[in-house]
């Protein structure tokens, strides 16, 4: 329980973080609105609710106690709070544009049609504040580079679930270097890729899961973009 | 005296020692690559599938042959359109729009003897049983109902349905599980020694144990129970990724063998699953990127760990990758 001072009645922000982490989206929206109605400022609510919930999921992830269903439910609750509450009180898109967020080009590599894990990563990156350009699935290595140039991206994320795509994944870094994009970090993830070391895939980082990726990005970009 | 693959498996199921460790890698599409046969042919023609399985088994000398049409065999029989690449498994047409859960529940049930590629798979089981089934067990692979459900209605839709409309989810999954059961029984009737249910979506990385208990477990139990009643030699459950949270439920599933992916600690699994035969847990990517010495080392460690445990089968806990190196497969067999 946090006391935000005498001007604001005692409000329990922990309940909001818990509701989001448990995926209770309707309750989360109601609690977020109630906190604002009680006088809590928008930024504090976002920090105490969605941000704290994300951290608690990340901590669960460290002990392998999370699963996709929980992430989907919590992600939906976070999105609902942002879209149904936060955006009513602020021009959220203008806030986001003003932040000049790093761009993240994301896709499932050529030869692979699996995209659910990639979609979850896209959702979490957006919640973390990145400008995500999702290229979908079965994406040619050269396409990642073309879009990264166009969008002035800081990161390229390549996803795959099968081993036969590894030669195509190795091309991404090589093509980026050819295009003079050595500053762009090439990141990989997915059920099969996470068995590999970065040098096996010719990438800068291999994420074990979405939270592992977020922790890496916080190291690269600071606490948040 | 040298045992056959079938006798090795039979004795392993009885927890008796064998002349060498039973080794049953999940050689599915890789068999076609090893045999120099088009994968597309092996996934659509009985002769090609049977030849590739026999050639690869004789080439390496492992202890089983497999009949597997790809993870989309069952959804194809429901009328979901597929794309067949030349050198990879078929996948669902990207233009396919997932069907409504209620519509799925009301759809007619496909017949394993008539629909999709299931008849060709049944014929393959029968032919393999006739050709080498006295020496080598024939393992028929059936996709788990929850995985099939995710393919048809969409994984996210299905997962959210578990939380928001559990009865609706149960209704269509029970429908799908009837197909899984009928296909498994037809495979047993055609001569399969082992029914392997591959259910990658029923993974701890995707659903928590409580959801697994409520949705996947009863369906799997029902299929395995029916196979047992039909006289199958063994039932095998394959769930990739982490599964240790499901261990308390595993003894009740009705499987004789459970596979173990590289992410699970084998020592812990041996301890917590004292009465189930465990198959795994070599890292699949090492067959592609690793050196034979890496494979030998992994196998040595696993075999050492299983020294006093007859109920262990050497393999990876997932399919042998299509682009595995032959020397690495040989290193695994050589380790037994």
Coordinates of C-alpha atoms in Angstrom, one line a residue:
Chain A
X1 CA 0.0 0.0 0.0
X2 CA 1.4 3.3 -1.0
X3 CA 0.4 6.7 0.5
X4 CA 0.7 9.4 -2.1
X5 CA 0.3 12.2 0.3
X6 CA -2.5 14.0 2.1
X7 CA -4.0 15.4 -1.1
X8 CA -4.6 11.9 -2.5
X9 CA -6.6 9.4 -0.4
X10 CA -4.8 6.1 0.5
X11 CA -4.8 4.0 -2.7
X12 CA -3.5 0.5 -3.2
X13 CA -1.6 0.5 -6.4
X14 CA -0.4 -3.1 -5.7
X15 CA -3.9 -4.4 -6.6
X16 CA -3.5 -3.0 -10.1
X17 CA -0.2 -4.6 -10.7
X18 CA -1.5 -7.9 -9.3
X19 CA -4.7 -7.7 -11.5
X20 CA -2.6 -7.1 -14.6
X21 CA -0.1 -9.9 -13.8
X22 CA -3.0 -12.3 -13.2
X23 CA -4.5 -11.3 -16.5
X24 CA -7.7 -9.9 -15.0
X25 CA -8.2 -7.3 -17.7
X26 CA -11.7 -6.0 -16.7
X27 CA -10.6 -5.6 -13.0
X28 CA -7.3 -4.0 -14.1
X29 CA -9.1 -1.3 -16.2
X30 CA -11.5 -0.5 -13.4
X31 CA -8.7 -0.3 -10.8
X32 CA -6.6 2.0 -13.1
X33 CA -9.5 4.3 -13.7
X34 CA -10.3 4.3 -9.9
X35 CA -6.7 5.3 -9.1
X36 CA -6.8 8.2 -11.5
X37 CA -10.3 9.2 -10.2
X38 CA -8.7 9.3 -6.7
X39 CA -6.2 11.8 -7.9
X40 CA -3.2 9.7 -8.7
X41 CA -1.2 11.1 -11.6
X42 CA -1.0 9.2 -14.9
X43 CA 2.7 8.6 -14.9
X44 CA 2.6 7.1 -11.3
X45 CA -0.3 4.9 -12.2
X46 CA 1.5 3.5 -15.3
X47 CA 4.7 2.9 -13.2
X48 CA 2.8 1.3 -10.4
X49 CA 0.5 -0.8 -12.6
X50 CA 1.6 -2.0 -16.0
X51 CA 5.4 -1.4 -15.4
X52 CA 5.4 -3.2 -12.1
X53 CA 3.3 -6.1 -13.5
X54 CA 5.8 -6.5 -16.3
X55 CA 8.6 -6.7 -13.8
X56 CA 6.8 -9.3 -11.7
X57 CA 6.3 -11.4 -14.9
X58 CA 9.9 -11.0 -15.7
X59 CA 10.9 -12.2 -12.2
X60 CA 8.6 -15.3 -12.7
X61 CA 10.3 -15.9 -15.9
X62 CA 13.7 -16.0 -14.2
X63 CA 12.5 -19.1 -12.4
X64 CA 10.7 -20.6 -15.4
X65 CA 7.4 -20.2 -13.7
X66 CA 5.6 -18.5 -16.5
X67 CA 3.9 -19.7 -19.6
X68 CA 2.5 -18.3 -22.9
X69 CA -1.1 -18.3 -21.6
X70 CA -0.1 -16.1 -18.6
X71 CA 1.8 -13.7 -20.9
X72 CA -1.1 -13.4 -23.3
X73 CA -3.5 -12.7 -20.4
X74 CA -1.3 -10.2 -18.7
X75 CA -0.4 -8.6 -22.1
X76 CA -4.1 -8.1 -22.9
X77 CA -4.7 -6.6 -19.4
X78 CA -1.8 -4.2 -19.9
X79 CA -3.0 -3.2 -23.4
X80 CA -6.5 -2.7 -22.1
X81 CA -5.3 -0.4 -19.4
X82 CA -3.2 1.6 -21.9
X83 CA -5.9 1.8 -24.5
X84 CA -9.0 2.2 -22.3
X85 CA -7.6 4.3 -19.5
X86 CA -4.3 6.0 -20.3
X87 CA -5.3 7.1 -23.8
X88 CA -8.4 8.8 -22.4
X89 CA -6.2 11.0 -20.2
X90 CA -3.4 11.7 -22.6
X91 CA -2.7 11.8 -26.2
X92 CA -0.9 8.5 -26.0
X93 CA 0.2 8.3 -29.6
X94 CA 1.6 11.8 -29.4
X95 CA 3.5 10.9 -26.2
X96 CA 4.9 7.9 -27.9
X97 CA 6.0 9.7 -31.1
X98 CA 7.6 12.4 -29.0
X99 CA 9.7 9.9 -27.2
X100 CA 11.6 9.1 -30.4
X101 CA 11.6 5.4 -29.6
X102 CA 14.1 3.0 -31.1
X103 CA 12.7 1.0 -34.0
X104 CA 12.7 -2.8 -33.9
X105 CA 12.3 -4.8 -37.1
X106 CA 10.9 -8.2 -36.3
X107 CA 9.9 -11.3 -38.3
X108 CA 10.0 -15.0 -38.7
X109 CA 12.7 -16.0 -41.1
X110 CA 12.2 -17.4 -44.6
X111 CA 11.2 -21.0 -44.6
X112 CA 9.3 -20.9 -41.3
X113 CA 5.6 -20.2 -40.9
X114 CA 5.5 -20.2 -37.1
X115 CA 4.6 -16.8 -35.7
X116 CA 2.9 -17.0 -32.4
X117 CA 6.1 -16.5 -30.3
X118 CA 7.1 -13.7 -32.6
X119 CA 3.7 -12.1 -32.1
X120 CA 4.1 -12.2 -28.3
X121 CA 7.5 -10.6 -28.6
X122 CA 6.0 -7.8 -30.8
X123 CA 3.3 -7.2 -28.2
X124 CA 5.8 -7.0 -25.3
X125 CA 8.1 -4.8 -27.2
X126 CA 5.3 -2.4 -27.9
X127 CA 4.4 -2.4 -24.2
X128 CA 8.0 -1.7 -23.4
X129 CA 7.9 1.4 -25.7
X130 CA 9.5 0.3 -28.9
X131 CA 8.4 1.2 -32.4
X132 CA 7.8 -2.3 -33.8
X133 CA 7.8 -3.1 -37.5
X134 CA 6.4 -6.6 -37.8
X135 CA 7.3 -8.2 -41.1
X136 CA 5.3 -11.4 -40.5
X137 CA 6.5 -14.8 -41.3
X138 CA 8.5 -16.4 -44.1
X139 CA 10.6 -13.3 -44.4
X140 CA 13.6 -13.1 -46.8
X141 CA 16.8 -12.1 -45.0
X142 CA 17.2 -9.1 -47.4
X143 CA 13.8 -7.8 -46.4
X144 CA 14.9 -7.3 -42.8
X145 CA 17.8 -5.1 -44.1
X146 CA 15.6 -3.1 -46.5
X147 CA 13.1 -2.3 -43.8
X148 CA 15.8 -1.6 -41.2
X149 CA 17.4 1.0 -43.5
X150 CA 14.0 2.6 -44.3
X151 CA 13.0 2.7 -40.7
X152 CA 16.4 3.6 -39.3
X153 CA 16.0 0.7 -37.0
X154 CA 18.3 0.0 -34.0
X155 CA 17.4 -3.7 -33.8
X156 CA 16.5 -6.6 -36.1
X157 CA 14.8 -9.6 -34.4
X158 CA 14.7 -12.9 -36.2
X159 CA 12.5 -15.7 -35.0
X160 CA 12.4 -19.4 -36.0
X161 CA 11.2 -22.7 -34.7
X162 CA 13.1 -25.1 -37.0
X163 CA 16.7 -25.9 -37.7
X164 CA 16.6 -25.7 -41.5
X165 CA 16.3 -21.9 -41.4
X166 CA 19.7 -21.5 -39.7
X167 CA 21.6 -20.7 -43.0
X168 CA 19.1 -17.9 -43.8
X169 CA 19.5 -16.5 -40.2
X170 CA 23.2 -16.4 -40.6
X171 CA 22.7 -14.2 -43.7
X172 CA 21.0 -11.4 -41.8
X173 CA 24.1 -10.1 -40.0
X174 CA 26.2 -10.5 -43.2
X175 CA 23.7 -8.6 -45.2
X176 CA 23.5 -5.9 -42.5
X177 CA 27.3 -5.5 -42.6
X178 CA 27.3 -5.3 -46.4
X179 CA 24.8 -2.5 -46.2
X180 CA 27.0 -0.7 -43.7
X181 CA 24.6 -1.4 -40.8
X182 CA 27.1 -2.7 -38.3
X183 CA 25.6 -0.6 -35.6
X184 CA 22.3 -2.5 -35.8
X185 CA 22.0 -5.3 -33.3
X186 CA 20.7 -8.6 -34.9
X187 CA 18.9 -10.7 -32.3
X188 CA 17.5 -14.2 -32.5
X189 CA 14.9 -16.2 -30.6
X190 CA 12.5 -19.2 -30.9
X191 CA 12.4 -22.8 -29.7
X192 CA 15.2 -24.1 -31.8
X193 CA 17.4 -21.0 -32.0
X194 CA 17.6 -20.7 -28.2
X195 CA 19.6 -23.9 -28.2
X196 CA 22.4 -22.1 -30.1
X197 CA 25.1 -19.7 -29.1
X198 CA 25.1 -16.3 -30.9
X199 CA 28.2 -17.1 -33.0
X200 CA 26.5 -20.2 -34.3
X201 CA 23.8 -18.0 -35.8
X202 CA 26.0 -15.0 -36.6
X203 CA 23.9 -12.8 -34.4
X204 CA 24.6 -10.5 -31.5
X205 CA 22.3 -12.1 -29.0
X206 CA 20.1 -15.2 -28.6
X207 CA 17.1 -14.7 -26.4
X208 CA 15.9 -17.6 -24.2
X209 CA 12.5 -16.0 -24.0
X210 CA 10.8 -12.6 -24.3
X211 CA 11.9 -11.4 -20.9
X212 CA 15.4 -12.4 -21.5
X213 CA 15.2 -10.2 -24.6
X214 CA 13.7 -7.3 -22.7
X215 CA 16.5 -7.5 -20.1
X216 CA 19.1 -7.4 -22.9
X217 CA 17.5 -4.4 -24.5
X218 CA 17.4 -2.6 -21.2
X219 CA 21.1 -3.1 -21.0
X220 CA 21.5 -1.8 -24.6
X221 CA 19.1 1.1 -24.4
X222 CA 19.0 2.0 -20.7
X223 CA 16.2 1.2 -18.4
X224 CA 13.5 2.0 -21.1
X225 CA 13.8 3.4 -24.6
Chain B
X1 CA 23.0 -63.1 -28.2
X2 CA 22.2 -60.0 -30.2
X3 CA 18.7 -58.7 -29.6
X4 CA 16.4 -57.2 -32.2
X5 CA 15.1 -53.6 -31.9
X6 CA 11.7 -55.1 -31.0
X7 CA 13.1 -57.3 -28.3
X8 CA 15.2 -54.4 -26.9
X9 CA 12.1 -52.2 -26.7
X10 CA 10.0 -55.0 -25.2
X11 CA 12.6 -55.7 -22.5
X12 CA 13.0 -52.0 -21.8
X13 CA 9.3 -51.8 -21.2
X14 CA 9.6 -54.6 -18.7
X15 CA 12.5 -52.8 -17.1
X16 CA 14.9 -55.6 -17.9
X17 CA 18.5 -55.1 -19.2
X18 CA 19.2 -55.4 -22.9
X19 CA 22.4 -56.4 -24.9
X20 CA 22.9 -52.7 -25.5
X21 CA 20.8 -49.6 -24.6
X22 CA 17.6 -49.3 -26.7
X23 CA 18.0 -46.3 -29.0
X24 CA 14.9 -44.9 -30.7
X25 CA 15.6 -41.4 -32.2
X26 CA 12.5 -39.8 -33.7
X27 CA 13.6 -40.2 -37.2
X28 CA 10.7 -38.8 -39.3
X29 CA 11.5 -36.7 -42.3
X30 CA 15.2 -37.1 -41.8
X31 CA 14.9 -40.7 -42.9
X32 CA 14.0 -39.4 -46.4
X33 CA 17.0 -37.1 -46.5
X34 CA 19.3 -39.9 -45.3
X35 CA 17.8 -42.3 -47.9
X36 CA 18.1 -39.8 -50.7
X37 CA 14.3 -39.8 -51.2
X38 CA 12.3 -36.6 -51.7
X39 CA 10.7 -35.5 -48.4
X40 CA 7.5 -34.5 -50.3
X41 CA 7.3 -38.0 -51.7
X42 CA 7.8 -39.6 -48.3
X43 CA 5.0 -37.5 -47.0
X44 CA 2.5 -38.3 -49.7
X45 CA 3.4 -41.8 -51.0
X46 CA 3.5 -45.1 -49.1
X47 CA 6.4 -46.6 -51.1
X48 CA 8.6 -43.5 -50.5
X49 CA 7.8 -43.4 -46.8
X50 CA 8.3 -47.1 -46.2
X51 CA 11.5 -47.2 -48.3
X52 CA 13.0 -44.1 -46.5
X53 CA 12.3 -45.6 -43.1
X54 CA 13.7 -49.0 -43.9
X55 CA 16.8 -47.6 -45.6
X56 CA 17.6 -45.1 -42.8
X57 CA 17.0 -47.7 -40.1
X58 CA 19.4 -50.2 -41.8
X59 CA 21.9 -47.4 -42.4
X60 CA 22.2 -46.4 -38.8
X61 CA 20.9 -49.5 -36.9
X62 CA 18.6 -47.7 -34.4
X63 CA 15.7 -49.6 -32.9
X64 CA 12.5 -48.3 -34.4
X65 CA 10.8 -47.0 -37.6
X66 CA 8.3 -44.2 -37.6
X67 CA 5.2 -43.3 -39.5
X68 CA 4.6 -39.6 -39.4
X69 CA 2.9 -37.4 -41.9
X70 CA 3.8 -34.0 -40.3
X71 CA 2.0 -32.2 -37.6
X72 CA -0.8 -31.1 -39.9
X73 CA -2.1 -34.5 -41.0
X74 CA -5.2 -34.4 -38.8
X75 CA -6.1 -30.8 -39.6
X76 CA -5.8 -31.6 -43.3
X77 CA -8.5 -34.2 -42.8
X78 CA -10.8 -31.5 -41.4
X79 CA -10.4 -29.7 -44.7
X80 CA -7.8 -27.1 -43.7
X81 CA -5.7 -26.3 -46.8
X82 CA -2.0 -27.1 -46.8
X83 CA 1.1 -26.0 -48.7
X84 CA 3.6 -28.8 -49.5
X85 CA 7.1 -27.5 -50.0
X86 CA 9.6 -29.9 -51.8
X87 CA 12.1 -30.1 -48.9
X88 CA 10.1 -29.4 -45.8
X89 CA 7.0 -30.5 -43.9
X90 CA 3.6 -29.3 -45.1
X91 CA 2.2 -26.3 -43.3
X92 CA -1.2 -24.6 -43.2
X93 CA -1.9 -22.3 -46.1
X94 CA -1.2 -18.8 -44.8
X95 CA -4.5 -17.6 -46.3
X96 CA -6.4 -20.0 -44.1
X97 CA -8.8 -18.3 -41.8
X98 CA -9.2 -20.1 -38.5
X99 CA -12.7 -21.5 -38.0
X100 CA -15.1 -20.6 -35.2
X101 CA -14.9 -23.1 -32.3
X102 CA -18.6 -23.9 -32.5
X103 CA -18.4 -24.5 -36.2
X104 CA -15.5 -26.9 -35.6
X105 CA -17.5 -28.8 -32.9
X106 CA -20.4 -29.2 -35.4
X107 CA -18.2 -30.4 -38.4
X108 CA -18.5 -34.1 -39.4
X109 CA -15.7 -36.2 -38.0
X110 CA -13.1 -37.2 -40.6
X111 CA -12.6 -41.0 -41.2
X112 CA -9.0 -42.2 -40.9
X113 CA -9.6 -44.7 -43.6
X114 CA -10.9 -42.2 -46.1
X115 CA -9.8 -38.6 -45.4
X116 CA -6.7 -36.6 -46.1
X117 CA -3.4 -38.5 -46.1
X118 CA -4.4 -40.7 -43.2
X119 CA -5.2 -43.8 -45.4
X120 CA -1.7 -43.6 -46.9
X121 CA -0.2 -43.5 -43.4
X122 CA -2.2 -46.5 -42.3
X123 CA -1.0 -48.4 -45.4
X124 CA 2.6 -47.4 -44.5
X125 CA 2.2 -48.8 -41.0
X126 CA 0.8 -52.0 -42.5
X127 CA 3.6 -52.3 -45.0
X128 CA 6.3 -51.6 -42.5
X129 CA 4.9 -54.1 -40.1
X130 CA 4.9 -56.7 -42.8
X131 CA 8.4 -55.8 -44.1
X132 CA 10.4 -55.4 -40.9
X133 CA 7.9 -55.4 -38.0
X134 CA 9.2 -58.7 -36.6
X135 CA 12.6 -57.2 -35.9
X136 CA 11.9 -53.5 -35.5
X137 CA 8.9 -51.8 -33.7
X138 CA 6.7 -49.6 -35.8
X139 CA 5.9 -46.3 -34.1
X140 CA 2.9 -44.5 -35.4
X141 CA 2.7 -40.8 -34.6
X142 CA -0.6 -39.1 -33.9
X143 CA -0.8 -35.3 -33.2
X144 CA -2.3 -34.5 -29.8
X145 CA -5.9 -33.1 -29.8
X146 CA -4.9 -29.8 -28.1
X147 CA -2.2 -29.2 -30.8
X148 CA -4.7 -29.9 -33.5
X149 CA -7.2 -27.6 -31.9
X150 CA -4.7 -24.8 -31.8
X151 CA -4.0 -25.3 -35.5
X152 CA -7.6 -25.1 -36.4
X153 CA -9.0 -22.3 -34.3
X154 CA -5.7 -20.5 -33.6
X155 CA -3.5 -20.9 -30.6
X156 CA -4.3 -17.6 -29.0
X157 CA -8.0 -18.1 -29.4
X158 CA -7.8 -21.6 -27.9
X159 CA -5.7 -20.4 -24.9
X160 CA -8.1 -17.5 -24.2
X161 CA -11.0 -19.9 -24.6
X162 CA -9.6 -22.1 -21.8
X163 CA -10.0 -19.2 -19.5
X164 CA -13.1 -17.5 -20.8
X165 CA -15.3 -20.3 -22.3
X166 CA -14.0 -23.6 -20.8
X167 CA -17.1 -25.6 -21.7
X168 CA -17.0 -24.5 -25.3
X169 CA -13.3 -25.4 -25.5
X170 CA -14.0 -28.8 -24.0
X171 CA -16.7 -29.4 -26.6
X172 CA -14.6 -28.9 -29.7
X173 CA -11.5 -30.5 -28.2
X174 CA -13.5 -33.7 -27.3
X175 CA -14.6 -33.7 -31.0
X176 CA -11.0 -33.5 -32.2
X177 CA -9.8 -36.1 -29.7
X178 CA -12.3 -38.6 -31.2
X179 CA -10.4 -38.2 -34.5
X180 CA -7.0 -38.7 -32.6
X181 CA -8.4 -41.8 -30.9
X182 CA -9.9 -43.2 -34.1
X183 CA -6.6 -42.6 -36.0
X184 CA -4.6 -44.2 -33.2
X185 CA -6.8 -47.2 -33.1
X186 CA -6.7 -47.5 -36.9
X187 CA -2.8 -47.4 -36.6
X188 CA -2.9 -50.1 -34.0
X189 CA -5.2 -52.2 -36.2
X190 CA -2.8 -51.7 -39.1
X191 CA 0.0 -53.1 -37.0
X192 CA 1.7 -50.3 -35.1
X193 CA 3.6 -51.5 -32.0
X194 CA 3.7 -48.1 -30.4
X195 CA 1.4 -45.1 -30.5
X196 CA 3.3 -41.9 -30.0
X197 CA 1.1 -38.8 -29.3
X198 CA 3.0 -35.6 -30.1
X199 CA 1.4 -32.7 -28.4
X200 CA 3.8 -29.8 -28.5
X201 CA 1.1 -27.2 -27.6
X202 CA 0.4 -29.1 -24.3
X203 CA 3.7 -27.7 -23.1
X204 CA 4.4 -26.1 -19.8
X205 CA 5.9 -23.2 -21.8
X206 CA 2.4 -22.6 -23.2
X207 CA 0.0 -23.6 -20.4
X208 CA 0.3 -23.9 -16.6
X209 CA -0.1 -27.4 -15.0
X210 CA -3.7 -26.7 -13.9
X211 CA -4.8 -26.0 -17.5
X212 CA -3.0 -29.1 -18.7
X213 CA -4.8 -31.1 -16.0
X214 CA -8.2 -29.7 -17.0
X215 CA -7.9 -29.8 -20.7
X216 CA -5.1 -32.0 -22.1
X217 CA -4.9 -34.8 -19.5
X218 CA -8.4 -36.3 -19.9
X219 CA -8.1 -36.4 -23.7
X220 CA -4.7 -38.0 -23.6
X221 CA -5.9 -40.6 -21.0
X222 CA -8.8 -41.5 -23.1
X223 CA -6.7 -42.1 -26.3
X224 CA -4.1 -44.2 -24.5
X225 CA -6.7 -46.2 -22.6
X226 CA -8.4 -47.1 -26.0
X227 CA -5.0 -48.1 -27.5
X228 CA -4.3 -50.3 -24.5
X229 CA -7.6 -52.0 -24.9
X230 CA -6.8 -52.5 -28.5
X231 CA -3.6 -54.4 -27.6
X232 CA -0.9 -51.9 -28.4
X233 CA 2.6 -52.8 -27.2
X234 CA 3.3 -49.3 -25.8
X235 CA 1.9 -45.8 -25.6
X236 CA 4.3 -42.9 -25.7
X237 CA 3.7 -39.2 -24.9
X238 CA 5.9 -36.5 -26.5
X239 CA 5.7 -33.0 -25.2
X240 CA 8.6 -30.8 -26.1
X241 CA 10.1 -28.1 -23.9
X242 CA 9.8 -27.9 -20.2
X243 CA 7.4 -30.4 -18.6
X244 CA 8.7 -30.9 -15.0
X245 CA 5.7 -29.0 -13.7
X246 CA 3.5 -31.8 -15.2
X247 CA 5.5 -34.6 -13.6
X248 CA 2.9 -35.2 -10.8
X249 CA 0.3 -35.8 -13.5
X250 CA 2.4 -38.0 -15.8
X251 CA 1.9 -41.3 -14.0
X252 CA -1.8 -41.0 -14.5
X253 CA -1.7 -40.3 -18.2
X254 CA -1.6 -43.9 -19.3
X255 CA 1.7 -43.7 -21.2
X256 CA 4.4 -46.3 -20.9
X257 CA 7.1 -44.0 -22.3
X258 CA 7.4 -40.3 -21.9
X259 CA 10.0 -38.3 -23.9
X260 CA 12.2 -35.7 -22.3
X261 CA 13.4 -32.6 -24.1
X262 CA 16.9 -31.2 -23.5
X263 CA 15.5 -28.4 -21.3
X264 CA 14.5 -30.9 -18.5
X265 CA 17.0 -32.2 -16.0
X266 CA 17.2 -35.9 -16.7
X267 CA 18.4 -36.7 -13.1
X268 CA 15.3 -35.0 -11.7
X269 CA 13.0 -36.8 -14.2
X270 CA 14.5 -40.2 -13.3
X271 CA 13.9 -39.5 -9.6
X272 CA 10.4 -38.1 -10.0
X273 CA 9.2 -40.6 -12.6
X274 CA 10.4 -43.9 -11.2
X275 CA 7.9 -46.1 -13.0
X276 CA 7.8 -44.5 -16.5
X277 CA 10.2 -45.4 -19.3
X278 CA 12.0 -42.1 -20.2
X279 CA 13.2 -41.4 -23.7
X280 CA 15.5 -38.4 -24.4
X281 CA 17.2 -35.9 -23.8
X282 CA 20.0 -35.1 -26.2
X283 CA 19.9 -31.5 -27.5
X284 CA 18.4 -31.7 -31.0
X285 CA 20.4 -28.8 -32.4
X286 CA 23.6 -30.6 -31.7
X287 CA 22.8 -33.1 -34.5
X288 CA 23.0 -30.1 -36.8
X289 CA 25.6 -27.8 -35.4
X290 CA 27.5 -30.1 -33.1
X291 CA 30.5 -32.4 -33.6
X292 CA 30.3 -36.2 -33.2
X293 CA 32.4 -35.8 -30.0
X294 CA 29.7 -33.5 -28.6
X295 CA 27.0 -36.1 -29.2
X296 CA 29.2 -38.9 -27.8
X297 CA 29.8 -36.8 -24.6
X298 CA 26.1 -36.1 -24.2
X299 CA 25.2 -39.8 -24.7
X300 CA 27.9 -40.9 -22.3
X301 CA 26.6 -38.6 -19.6
X302 CA 23.0 -39.8 -20.2
X303 CA 23.9 -43.5 -20.2
X304 CA 26.0 -43.1 -17.1
X305 CA 23.0 -41.4 -15.4
X306 CA 20.7 -44.2 -16.5
X307 CA 23.2 -47.0 -15.7
X308 CA 21.0 -48.5 -13.0
X309 CA 17.8 -47.7 -14.8
X310 CA 16.7 -50.2 -17.5
X311 CA 13.7 -48.0 -18.2
X312 CA 15.5 -45.5 -20.4
X313 CA 15.7 -45.1 -24.2
X314 CA 18.5 -43.1 -25.8
X315 CA 17.3 -40.4 -28.1
X316 CA 16.6 -36.7 -28.4
X317 CA 13.3 -35.6 -26.8
X318 CA 12.2 -34.1 -30.1
X319 CA 12.4 -35.0 -33.7
X320 CA 15.8 -35.5 -35.3
X321 CA 16.3 -32.3 -37.3
X322 CA 15.9 -32.6 -41.1
X323 CA 19.4 -31.3 -41.6
X324 CA 21.2 -33.4 -39.0
X325 CA 24.7 -34.6 -39.9
X326 CA 25.0 -38.3 -40.6
X327 CA 28.2 -38.5 -38.5
X328 CA 26.3 -37.2 -35.5
X329 CA 23.5 -39.8 -35.8
X330 CA 26.2 -42.5 -36.1
X331 CA 27.9 -41.1 -33.0
X332 CA 24.6 -41.5 -31.0
X333 CA 24.1 -45.1 -32.1
X334 CA 27.8 -45.9 -31.6
X335 CA 27.4 -44.7 -28.0
X336 CA 25.0 -47.5 -27.1

